[in-house]
Amino acid sequence: DAGVTQSPTHLIKTRGQQVTLRCSPKSGHDTVSWYQQALGQGPQFIFQYYEEEERQRGNFPDRFSGHQFPNYSSELNVNALLLGDSALYLCASSFGTGQFRNYGYTFGSGTRLTVV
Amino acid sequence: DAKTTQPNSMESNEEEPVHLPCNHSTISGTDYIHWYRQLPSQGPEYVIHGLTSNVNNRMASLAIAEDRKSSTLILHRATLRDAAVYYCILSPLPSGSRLTFGEGTQLTVNP
């Protein structure tokens, strides 16, 4: 059973460009969350998608946007890249949102984004 | 979100038990205690969670203080593969809510 799949694994972009990262959730999961992890720090929550809608959002600017498709896969888009956007971007999936659902998130191995 | 406090680093020897502490003095009555770990070059991995009672699973045990202001993750026999950053996280639901990660505890396991 495949876990969470993220692509690409590594990416180098130039300041000011736009980037799209992709995530396929674990089989049976319908909720996708995105996290940003700077070097040496814990992951920071960006947003969560469920039923193709953004359900929760962390403290990130509007340059960060996302989408969830009918097959539950998701994309993270970042516009007008800054040097500070260099980080590991993690996708996490789970079953449903709310207290009556399965426990625990399954994380992917992430996409390492470098902005130069 | 309620805050958790963990030691920055801990060391253990292979095949010995490891007790990783977490303080959460401002925990609310509906906050669950979650533990995740992150091995090098990987995303975080769910370890265990609990609300009030101690919990056991195949990976670890979670001991929760009676007043719930602290908890301890117990690895019964550390292996080299257990070397990772361990995060203690509070969340108001079993799942579905955002996870607020701190800096965690870097566990080193010596052979």
XYZ file of N, CA and C in Angstrom:
681
model
N 0.854 -1.189 0.000
C 0.000 0.000 0.000
C 0.892 1.242 0.000
N 0.806 2.047 -1.081
C 1.653 3.223 -1.179
C 1.240 4.232 -0.126
N 2.239 4.900 0.424
C 1.957 5.968 1.358
C 1.711 7.249 0.600
N 2.114 8.365 1.191
C 1.954 9.674 0.564
C 3.091 9.879 -0.431
N 2.729 10.256 -1.649
C 3.720 10.465 -2.702
C 3.790 11.931 -3.056
N 4.999 12.490 -3.039
C 5.184 13.889 -3.393
C 6.141 14.012 -4.578
N 5.843 14.995 -5.420
C 6.743 15.247 -6.548
C 6.825 16.737 -6.835
N 7.991 17.206 -7.336
C 9.237 16.455 -7.429
C 9.892 16.313 -6.056
N 11.001 15.606 -5.973
C 11.697 15.475 -4.690
C 12.585 16.683 -4.416
N 13.141 17.237 -5.462
C 13.988 18.421 -5.343
C 13.648 19.391 -6.472
N 13.824 20.676 -6.176
C 13.479 21.701 -7.149
C 14.297 22.947 -6.869
N 14.831 23.546 -7.928
C 15.541 24.821 -7.791
C 14.824 25.846 -8.649
N 14.462 26.971 -8.031
C 13.750 28.032 -8.738
C 14.461 29.356 -8.485
N 14.176 30.304 -9.360
C 14.738 31.643 -9.238
C 13.747 32.545 -8.529
N 14.286 33.465 -7.740
C 13.454 34.445 -7.034
C 12.477 35.105 -8.012
N 11.208 35.206 -7.612
C 10.187 35.830 -8.444
C 9.383 34.840 -9.277
N 9.908 33.628 -9.447
C 9.189 32.628 -10.225
C 8.044 32.033 -9.414
N 7.296 31.162 -10.090
C 6.182 30.453 -9.468
C 6.508 28.953 -9.470
N 5.978 28.236 -8.468
C 6.254 26.809 -8.382
C 4.978 26.059 -8.004
N 4.864 24.841 -8.515
C 3.738 23.953 -8.163
C 4.298 22.629 -7.660
N 3.869 22.259 -6.466
C 4.262 20.994 -5.870
C 3.038 20.090 -5.819
N 3.271 18.782 -5.965
C 2.168 17.841 -6.059
C 2.207 16.777 -4.977
N 1.016 16.298 -4.607
C 0.901 15.320 -3.526
C -0.219 14.336 -3.835
N 0.074 13.050 -3.713
C -0.952 12.014 -3.792
C -1.102 11.406 -2.407
N -2.299 11.451 -1.832
C -2.468 10.957 -0.463
C -2.402 9.442 -0.390
N -2.257 8.947 0.814
C -2.301 7.516 1.054
C -3.661 6.979 0.632
N -3.672 5.752 0.112
C -4.911 5.137 -0.323
C -5.922 5.115 0.827
N -7.132 5.593 0.534
C -8.177 5.620 1.557
C -8.276 6.929 2.302
N -7.286 7.792 2.151
C -7.312 9.103 2.808
C -7.948 10.143 1.890
N -8.674 11.095 2.486
C -9.355 12.101 1.676
C -9.014 13.534 2.074
N -8.157 13.700 3.062
C -7.791 15.027 3.564
C -6.297 15.228 3.382
N -5.927 16.392 2.876
C -4.505 16.682 2.627
C -4.128 17.985 3.317
N -3.014 17.952 4.022
C -2.465 19.148 4.665
C -1.061 19.389 4.137
N -0.683 20.651 4.095
C 0.655 21.030 3.644
C 1.393 21.734 4.774
N 2.693 21.427 4.887
C 3.552 22.028 5.892
C 4.843 22.503 5.238
N 5.407 23.572 5.820
C 6.704 24.077 5.400
C 7.697 23.845 6.530
N 8.857 23.272 6.216
C 9.856 23.024 7.248
C 11.183 23.669 6.838
N 11.536 24.739 7.542
C 12.841 25.361 7.329
C 13.904 24.512 8.009
N 15.125 24.692 7.587
C 16.232 23.882 8.096
C 16.384 24.048 9.607
N 16.395 22.937 10.319
C 16.604 22.977 11.759
C 15.374 23.323 12.584
N 14.225 23.462 11.935
C 13.000 23.813 12.646
C 11.930 22.744 12.444
N 10.889 22.805 13.266
C 9.761 21.910 13.089
C 8.878 22.380 11.945
N 8.093 21.477 11.380
C 7.187 21.874 10.287
C 6.165 22.914 10.748
N 5.810 23.816 9.824
C 4.796 24.836 10.083
C 3.598 24.594 9.157
N 2.404 24.615 9.720
C 1.186 24.327 8.976
C 0.866 25.428 7.985
N 0.609 25.045 6.720
C 0.242 26.026 5.696
C -1.275 26.044 5.526
N -1.849 24.926 5.091
C -3.310 24.801 4.971
C -3.705 23.343 4.824
N -5.030 23.119 4.911
C -5.598 21.784 4.815
C -6.764 21.799 3.844
N -6.851 20.751 3.033
C -7.939 20.606 2.060
C -8.756 19.360 2.356
N -10.060 19.524 2.271
C -11.007 18.419 2.453
C -12.208 18.703 1.581
N -12.672 17.714 0.854
C -13.785 17.890 -0.074
C -13.522 19.054 -1.031
N -12.285 19.133 -1.495
C -11.851 20.105 -2.523
C -11.938 21.556 -2.039
N -12.041 21.759 -0.743
C -12.083 23.120 -0.214
C -10.998 23.302 0.859
N -10.479 24.516 0.945
C -9.537 24.848 2.000
C -10.298 24.970 3.312
N -9.945 24.140 4.282
C -10.693 24.093 5.541
C -10.011 24.842 6.667
N -8.699 24.825 6.678
C -7.933 25.525 7.698
C -6.725 26.149 7.010
N -6.258 27.265 7.571
C -5.091 27.924 7.003
C -4.204 28.425 8.120
N -2.921 28.274 7.946
C -1.957 28.805 8.898
C -1.582 30.227 8.532
N -0.559 30.733 9.177
C -0.145 32.127 8.999
C 0.811 32.263 7.810
N 0.283 32.053 6.629
C 1.063 32.173 5.399
C 0.382 33.167 4.467
N 1.178 33.934 3.705
C 0.580 34.946 2.810
C -0.180 34.302 1.657
N -0.935 35.155 0.956
C -1.765 34.684 -0.158
C -0.946 34.156 -1.329
N 0.358 34.403 -1.301
C 1.218 33.832 -2.356
C 1.166 32.304 -2.338
N 0.796 31.778 -1.201
C 0.664 30.326 -1.053
C -0.800 29.962 -1.297
N -1.026 29.126 -2.276
C -2.382 28.694 -2.575
C -2.371 27.206 -2.887
N -3.539 26.618 -2.884
C -3.589 25.182 -3.118
C -4.830 24.762 -3.855
N -4.874 23.481 -4.101
C -6.031 22.918 -4.789
C -6.104 21.445 -4.436
N -7.328 20.946 -4.340
C -7.527 19.508 -4.178
C -8.412 19.012 -5.293
N -8.063 17.913 -5.870
C -8.780 17.355 -7.008
C -9.773 16.287 -6.548
N -10.736 15.917 -7.430
C -11.728 14.909 -7.034
C -11.116 13.580 -6.590
N -9.916 13.247 -7.058
C -9.275 11.995 -6.624
C -8.477 12.185 -5.331
N -8.655 13.310 -4.667
C -8.058 13.683 -3.375
C -6.613 14.148 -3.475
N -5.984 14.043 -4.636
C -4.634 14.562 -4.755
C -4.665 16.087 -4.620
N -3.496 16.664 -4.403
C -3.459 18.098 -4.103
C -2.233 18.744 -4.710
N -2.344 20.029 -4.928
C -1.223 20.845 -5.377
C -1.022 22.010 -4.428
N 0.233 22.391 -4.254
C 0.597 23.609 -3.525
C 1.275 24.530 -4.525
N 0.778 25.740 -4.646
C 1.349 26.736 -5.534
C 1.930 27.884 -4.716
N 3.120 28.306 -5.109
C 3.722 29.472 -4.461
C 4.121 30.446 -5.566
N 3.578 31.656 -5.488
C 3.889 32.696 -6.470
C 4.956 33.641 -5.941
N 5.607 34.342 -6.877
C 6.572 35.389 -6.525
C 7.543 34.900 -5.456
N 8.253 33.843 -5.772
C 9.126 33.187 -4.806
C 10.154 34.137 -4.206
N 10.354 33.977 -2.895
C 11.360 34.714 -2.154
C 12.446 33.742 -1.706
N 13.617 34.298 -1.396
C 14.692 33.427 -0.907
C 14.253 32.685 0.347
N 13.438 33.324 1.164
C 12.959 32.728 2.413
C 11.973 31.589 2.228
N 11.534 31.373 0.998
C 10.633 30.242 0.738
C 11.407 28.938 0.587
N 12.706 29.019 0.589
C 13.528 27.805 0.510
C 13.257 26.955 1.748
N 12.832 25.734 1.529
C 12.438 24.866 2.649
C 12.068 23.495 2.121
N 11.779 22.599 3.062
C 11.204 21.300 2.731
C 9.696 21.434 2.856
N 8.978 21.095 1.819
C 7.516 21.189 1.833
C 6.951 19.773 1.973
N 6.196 19.602 3.027
C 5.668 18.291 3.385
C 4.169 18.236 3.149
N 3.729 17.123 2.638
C 2.305 16.851 2.470
C 1.929 15.755 3.462
N 0.780 15.916 4.112
C 0.302 14.915 5.059
C -1.141 14.578 4.735
N -1.481 13.306 4.762
C -2.870 12.932 4.485
C -3.474 12.230 5.694
N -4.794 12.292 5.743
C -5.534 11.619 6.807
C -6.919 11.309 6.284
N -7.672 10.552 7.086
C -9.025 10.204 6.680
C -9.991 11.153 7.368
N -10.585 12.040 6.609
C -11.607 12.902 7.122
C -11.067 14.011 8.000
N -11.926 14.872 8.414
C -11.538 15.944 9.322
C -12.608 16.024 10.398
N -12.211 16.066 11.619
C -13.179 16.035 12.700
C -12.899 14.889 13.642
N -13.540 14.908 14.764
C -13.148 14.006 15.828
C -13.629 12.579 15.646
N -14.423 12.318 14.648
C -14.931 10.958 14.503
C -14.182 10.187 13.436
N -12.982 10.642 13.114
C -12.252 10.030 12.032
C -11.031 9.291 12.539
N -10.317 8.731 11.595
C -9.138 7.932 11.907
C -8.069 8.797 12.572
N -7.143 8.154 13.194
C -6.130 8.874 13.940
C -4.829 8.974 13.184
N -4.164 10.084 13.355
C -2.811 10.204 12.847
C -2.725 10.643 11.406
N -1.720 11.388 11.118
C -1.416 11.823 9.767
C -0.306 10.948 9.199
N -0.349 10.732 7.883
C 0.748 10.089 7.176
C 1.438 11.144 6.333
N 2.719 11.325 6.572
C 3.476 12.351 5.865
C 4.246 11.735 4.700
N 4.423 12.544 3.650
C 5.340 12.189 2.587
C 6.759 12.586 2.972
N 7.708 12.273 2.102
C 9.109 12.608 2.375
C 9.450 14.037 1.991
N 8.519 14.703 1.313
C 8.700 16.120 1.060
C 9.332 16.469 -0.275
N 9.190 17.742 -0.606
C 9.866 18.350 -1.761
C 10.817 19.408 -1.230
N 12.080 19.256 -1.561
C 13.083 20.250 -1.133
C 13.131 21.355 -2.185
N 12.663 22.553 -1.819
C 12.652 23.704 -2.719
C 13.796 24.637 -2.357
N 14.599 24.966 -3.339
C 15.676 25.942 -3.165
C 15.405 27.113 -4.085
N 15.353 28.306 -3.521
C 15.132 29.527 -4.292
C 16.453 30.290 -4.340
N 16.895 30.581 -5.554
C 18.195 31.266 -5.710
C 18.028 32.639 -6.370
N -2.854 27.839 20.464
C -2.500 26.459 20.750
C -1.665 26.388 22.022
N -1.977 25.376 22.868
C -1.203 25.198 24.083
C 0.223 24.815 23.721
N 1.171 25.251 24.577
C 2.594 25.084 24.273
C 3.142 23.832 24.959
N 4.094 23.192 24.320
C 4.799 22.061 24.914
C 6.268 22.414 25.050
N 6.921 21.835 26.061
C 8.345 22.058 26.293
C 9.049 20.716 26.336
N 10.083 20.575 25.504
C 10.848 19.334 25.438
C 12.341 19.666 25.526
N 13.141 18.738 26.050
C 14.595 18.974 26.013
C 15.072 18.999 24.562
N 16.091 19.790 24.306
C 16.592 19.893 22.927
C 17.179 18.583 22.437
N 17.867 17.867 23.328
C 18.523 16.637 22.905
C 18.606 15.646 24.051
N 18.684 14.364 23.685
C 18.884 13.289 24.648
C 19.718 12.206 23.977
N 20.426 11.443 24.834
C 21.226 10.330 24.330
C 20.817 9.052 25.013
N 20.946 7.957 24.285
C 20.638 6.654 24.846
C 21.584 5.633 24.238
N 21.656 4.485 24.894
C 22.426 3.382 24.341
C 21.487 2.361 23.724
N 21.986 1.715 22.696
C 21.198 0.708 22.002
C 20.723 -0.367 22.972
N 19.472 -0.805 22.767
C 18.817 -1.856 23.542
C 18.460 -1.444 24.962
N 18.637 -0.181 25.314
C 18.192 0.316 26.613
C 16.890 1.095 26.449
N 16.083 1.207 27.510
C 14.851 1.997 27.416
C 15.170 3.492 27.351
N 14.288 4.232 26.708
C 14.422 5.679 26.581
C 13.126 6.327 27.039
N 13.258 7.334 27.880
C 12.098 8.088 28.362
C 12.226 9.530 27.880
N 11.354 9.928 26.992
C 11.385 11.280 26.436
C 10.289 12.106 27.104
N 10.676 13.161 27.840
C 9.665 13.935 28.576
C 9.081 15.075 27.760
N 7.890 15.481 28.149
C 7.219 16.630 27.537
C 6.375 17.316 28.610
N 6.572 18.615 28.753
C 5.755 19.396 29.678
C 4.714 20.191 28.914
N 3.498 20.185 29.402
C 2.404 20.933 28.763
C 1.471 21.422 29.847
N 1.964 22.374 30.631
C 1.234 22.833 31.821
C -0.053 23.573 31.477
N -0.188 24.106 30.255
C -1.399 24.858 29.887
C -2.373 24.008 29.075
N -2.231 22.715 29.113
C -3.092 21.820 28.354
C -4.544 21.996 28.776
N -5.451 21.961 27.810
C -6.872 22.069 28.132
C -7.470 20.665 28.259
N -8.677 20.604 28.790
C -9.286 19.310 29.036
C -9.578 18.502 27.788
N -9.659 19.158 26.646
C -9.991 18.454 25.404
C -8.779 18.253 24.505
N -7.602 18.646 24.942
C -6.388 18.473 24.137
C -5.896 17.032 24.197
N -5.677 16.454 23.024
C -4.999 15.178 22.930
C -3.486 15.421 22.869
N -2.724 14.463 23.355
C -1.259 14.515 23.309
C -0.807 13.571 22.198
N -0.130 14.145 21.215
C 0.358 13.368 20.083
C 1.875 13.341 20.114
N 2.448 12.254 19.644
C 3.896 12.166 19.423
C 4.149 11.742 17.981
N 5.012 12.506 17.337
C 5.511 12.174 16.014
C 7.031 12.150 16.091
N 7.648 11.446 15.171
C 9.104 11.486 15.081
C 9.500 11.679 13.615
N 10.662 12.273 13.435
C 11.148 12.542 12.087
C 12.570 12.010 11.950
N 12.693 10.963 11.159
C 14.007 10.411 10.866
C 14.692 11.287 9.833
N 16.010 11.234 9.744
C 16.738 12.064 8.782
C 16.221 11.861 7.361
N 16.020 12.966 6.668
C 15.613 12.970 5.258
C 14.232 12.348 5.029
N 13.399 12.336 6.045
C 12.040 11.824 5.889
C 11.036 12.796 6.492
N 9.765 12.606 6.150
C 8.716 13.369 6.798
C 8.422 12.806 8.169
N 7.702 13.572 9.000
C 7.343 13.062 10.323
C 6.522 11.786 10.238
N 6.629 10.973 11.282
C 5.951 9.682 11.347
C 5.146 9.637 12.649
N 3.870 9.280 12.556
C 3.033 9.155 13.744
C 3.572 8.062 14.651
N 3.646 8.376 15.959
C 4.111 7.372 16.914
C 2.961 6.891 17.792
N 2.298 7.829 18.469
C 1.274 7.446 19.428
C 0.495 8.686 19.840
N -0.702 8.513 20.384
C -1.419 9.644 20.953
C -2.274 9.156 22.117
N -2.670 10.088 22.988
C -3.524 9.730 24.116
C -4.227 10.952 24.662
N -5.208 10.708 25.532
C -5.961 11.807 26.136
C -5.738 11.850 27.641
N -6.076 10.775 28.344
C -5.904 10.748 29.789
C -5.178 9.493 30.267
N -5.527 8.361 29.687
C -4.945 7.098 30.147
C -3.649 6.790 29.409
N -2.798 5.999 30.050
C -1.578 5.544 29.388
C -1.943 4.684 28.179
N -1.094 4.728 27.156
C -1.370 4.050 25.903
C -0.149 3.241 25.492
N -0.408 2.101 24.883
C 0.674 1.277 24.344
C 0.363 0.911 22.910
N 1.390 0.909 22.055
C 1.251 0.335 20.727
C 2.568 -0.354 20.380
N 2.672 -0.814 19.145
C 3.836 -1.615 18.784
C 5.118 -0.792 18.762
N 4.978 0.517 18.666
C 6.168 1.367 18.573
C 6.646 1.852 19.938
N 5.692 2.207 20.808
C 6.072 2.894 22.045
C 4.933 2.840 23.054
N 5.219 3.414 24.228
C 4.200 3.625 25.252
C 4.145 5.101 25.579
N 2.969 5.561 25.952
C 2.779 6.951 26.350
C 2.242 6.958 27.775
N 3.022 7.572 28.670
C 2.606 7.702 30.060
C 2.183 9.138 30.296
N 0.955 9.330 30.750
C 0.383 10.662 30.961
C 0.202 10.892 32.445
N 0.732 12.017 32.943
C 0.595 12.336 34.363
C -0.866 12.506 34.738
N -1.149 12.273 35.995
C -2.534 12.326 36.455
C -3.160 13.710 36.226
N -2.377 14.776 36.405
C -2.882 16.142 36.173
C -2.755 16.555 34.710
N -2.216 15.675 33.876
C -2.065 15.876 32.423
C -1.133 17.029 32.066
N -0.372 17.522 33.001
C 0.522 18.631 32.686
C 1.867 18.152 32.160
N 2.071 16.880 32.105
C 3.285 16.337 31.504
C 3.001 14.937 30.981
N 3.862 14.491 30.094
C 3.750 13.137 29.570
C 5.148 12.635 29.209
N 5.265 11.334 29.042
C 6.549 10.723 28.713
C 6.346 9.678 27.621
N 7.117 9.795 26.575
C 7.132 8.768 25.539
C 8.210 7.759 25.911
N 7.853 6.500 25.917
C 8.778 5.455 26.321
C 9.058 4.516 25.143
N 10.333 4.449 24.787
C 10.787 3.441 23.822
C 11.426 2.339 24.643
N 10.893 1.135 24.567
C 11.282 0.103 25.513
C 12.689 -0.437 25.276
N 13.102 -0.543 24.031
C 14.459 -0.988 23.690
C 14.904 -0.195 22.480
N 15.725 0.818 22.718
C 16.131 1.695 21.626
C 17.000 0.940 20.621
N 16.766 1.237 19.354
C 17.620 0.730 18.284
C 18.222 1.924 17.554
N 19.202 1.664 16.729
C 19.835 2.754 15.981
C 18.807 3.451 15.094
N 17.804 2.687 14.647
C 16.782 3.250 13.774
C 15.877 4.245 14.505
N 15.922 4.239 15.842
C 15.090 5.171 16.615
C 15.708 6.557 16.729
N 16.933 6.730 16.227
C 17.556 8.057 16.237
C 16.756 8.990 15.338
N 16.194 10.034 15.938
C 15.289 10.913 15.206
C 14.986 12.132 16.071
N 14.258 13.087 15.500
C 13.705 14.195 16.281
C 12.293 13.795 16.691
N 12.011 13.868 17.979
C 10.710 13.476 18.516
C 9.924 14.728 18.901
N 8.709 14.836 18.383
C 7.866 15.996 18.631
C 6.673 15.605 19.502
N 6.443 16.389 20.533
C 5.260 16.259 21.384
C 4.313 17.393 20.987
N 3.081 17.066 20.642
C 2.157 18.055 20.077
C 0.800 17.921 20.759
N 0.176 19.050 21.051
C -1.187 19.040 21.589
C -2.167 19.410 20.487
N -3.294 18.735 20.463
C -4.310 19.019 19.458
C -5.671 18.764 20.070
N -6.655 19.615 19.745
C -7.966 19.465 20.397
C -8.796 18.292 19.914
N -8.356 17.607 18.875
C -9.108 16.472 18.348
C -8.155 15.302 18.183
N -8.679 14.071 18.082
C -7.793 12.951 17.765
C -7.084 13.150 16.439
N -7.809 13.692 15.455
C -7.159 13.977 14.187
C -7.980 15.057 13.500
N -7.460 15.591 12.442
C -8.208 16.586 11.682
C -7.755 17.996 11.947
N -7.221 18.261 13.135
C -6.741 19.605 13.412
C -5.295 19.753 12.970
N -4.895 20.994 12.744
C -3.515 21.246 12.386
C -2.608 20.772 13.498
N -1.390 20.381 13.136
C -0.378 20.017 14.111
C 0.576 21.193 14.268
N 0.767 21.643 15.488
C 1.699 22.732 15.762
C 2.978 22.125 16.331
N 3.993 22.025 15.496
C 5.262 21.428 15.885
C 6.129 22.455 16.592
N 6.821 22.017 17.648
C 7.876 22.817 18.251
C 9.193 22.402 17.629
N 10.266 22.505 18.400
C 11.577 22.110 17.871
C 11.920 20.662 18.194
N 11.163 20.049 19.104
C 11.343 18.636 19.379
C 12.621 18.295 20.125
N 12.790 16.994 20.374
C 13.973 16.449 21.038
C 14.753 15.601 20.053
N 16.019 15.941 19.860
C 16.883 15.129 19.006
C 17.417 13.968 19.833
N 17.003 12.744 19.479
C 17.451 11.558 20.196
C 18.626 10.928 19.449
N 19.728 10.764 20.155
C 20.890 10.062 19.620
C 20.965 8.704 20.298
N 21.123 7.649 19.503
C 21.252 6.298 20.044
C 22.661 5.801 19.749
N 23.375 5.498 20.818
C 24.759 5.031 20.689
C 24.812 3.513 20.594
N 25.652 2.975 19.691
C 25.763 1.511 19.551
C 26.483 0.890 20.738
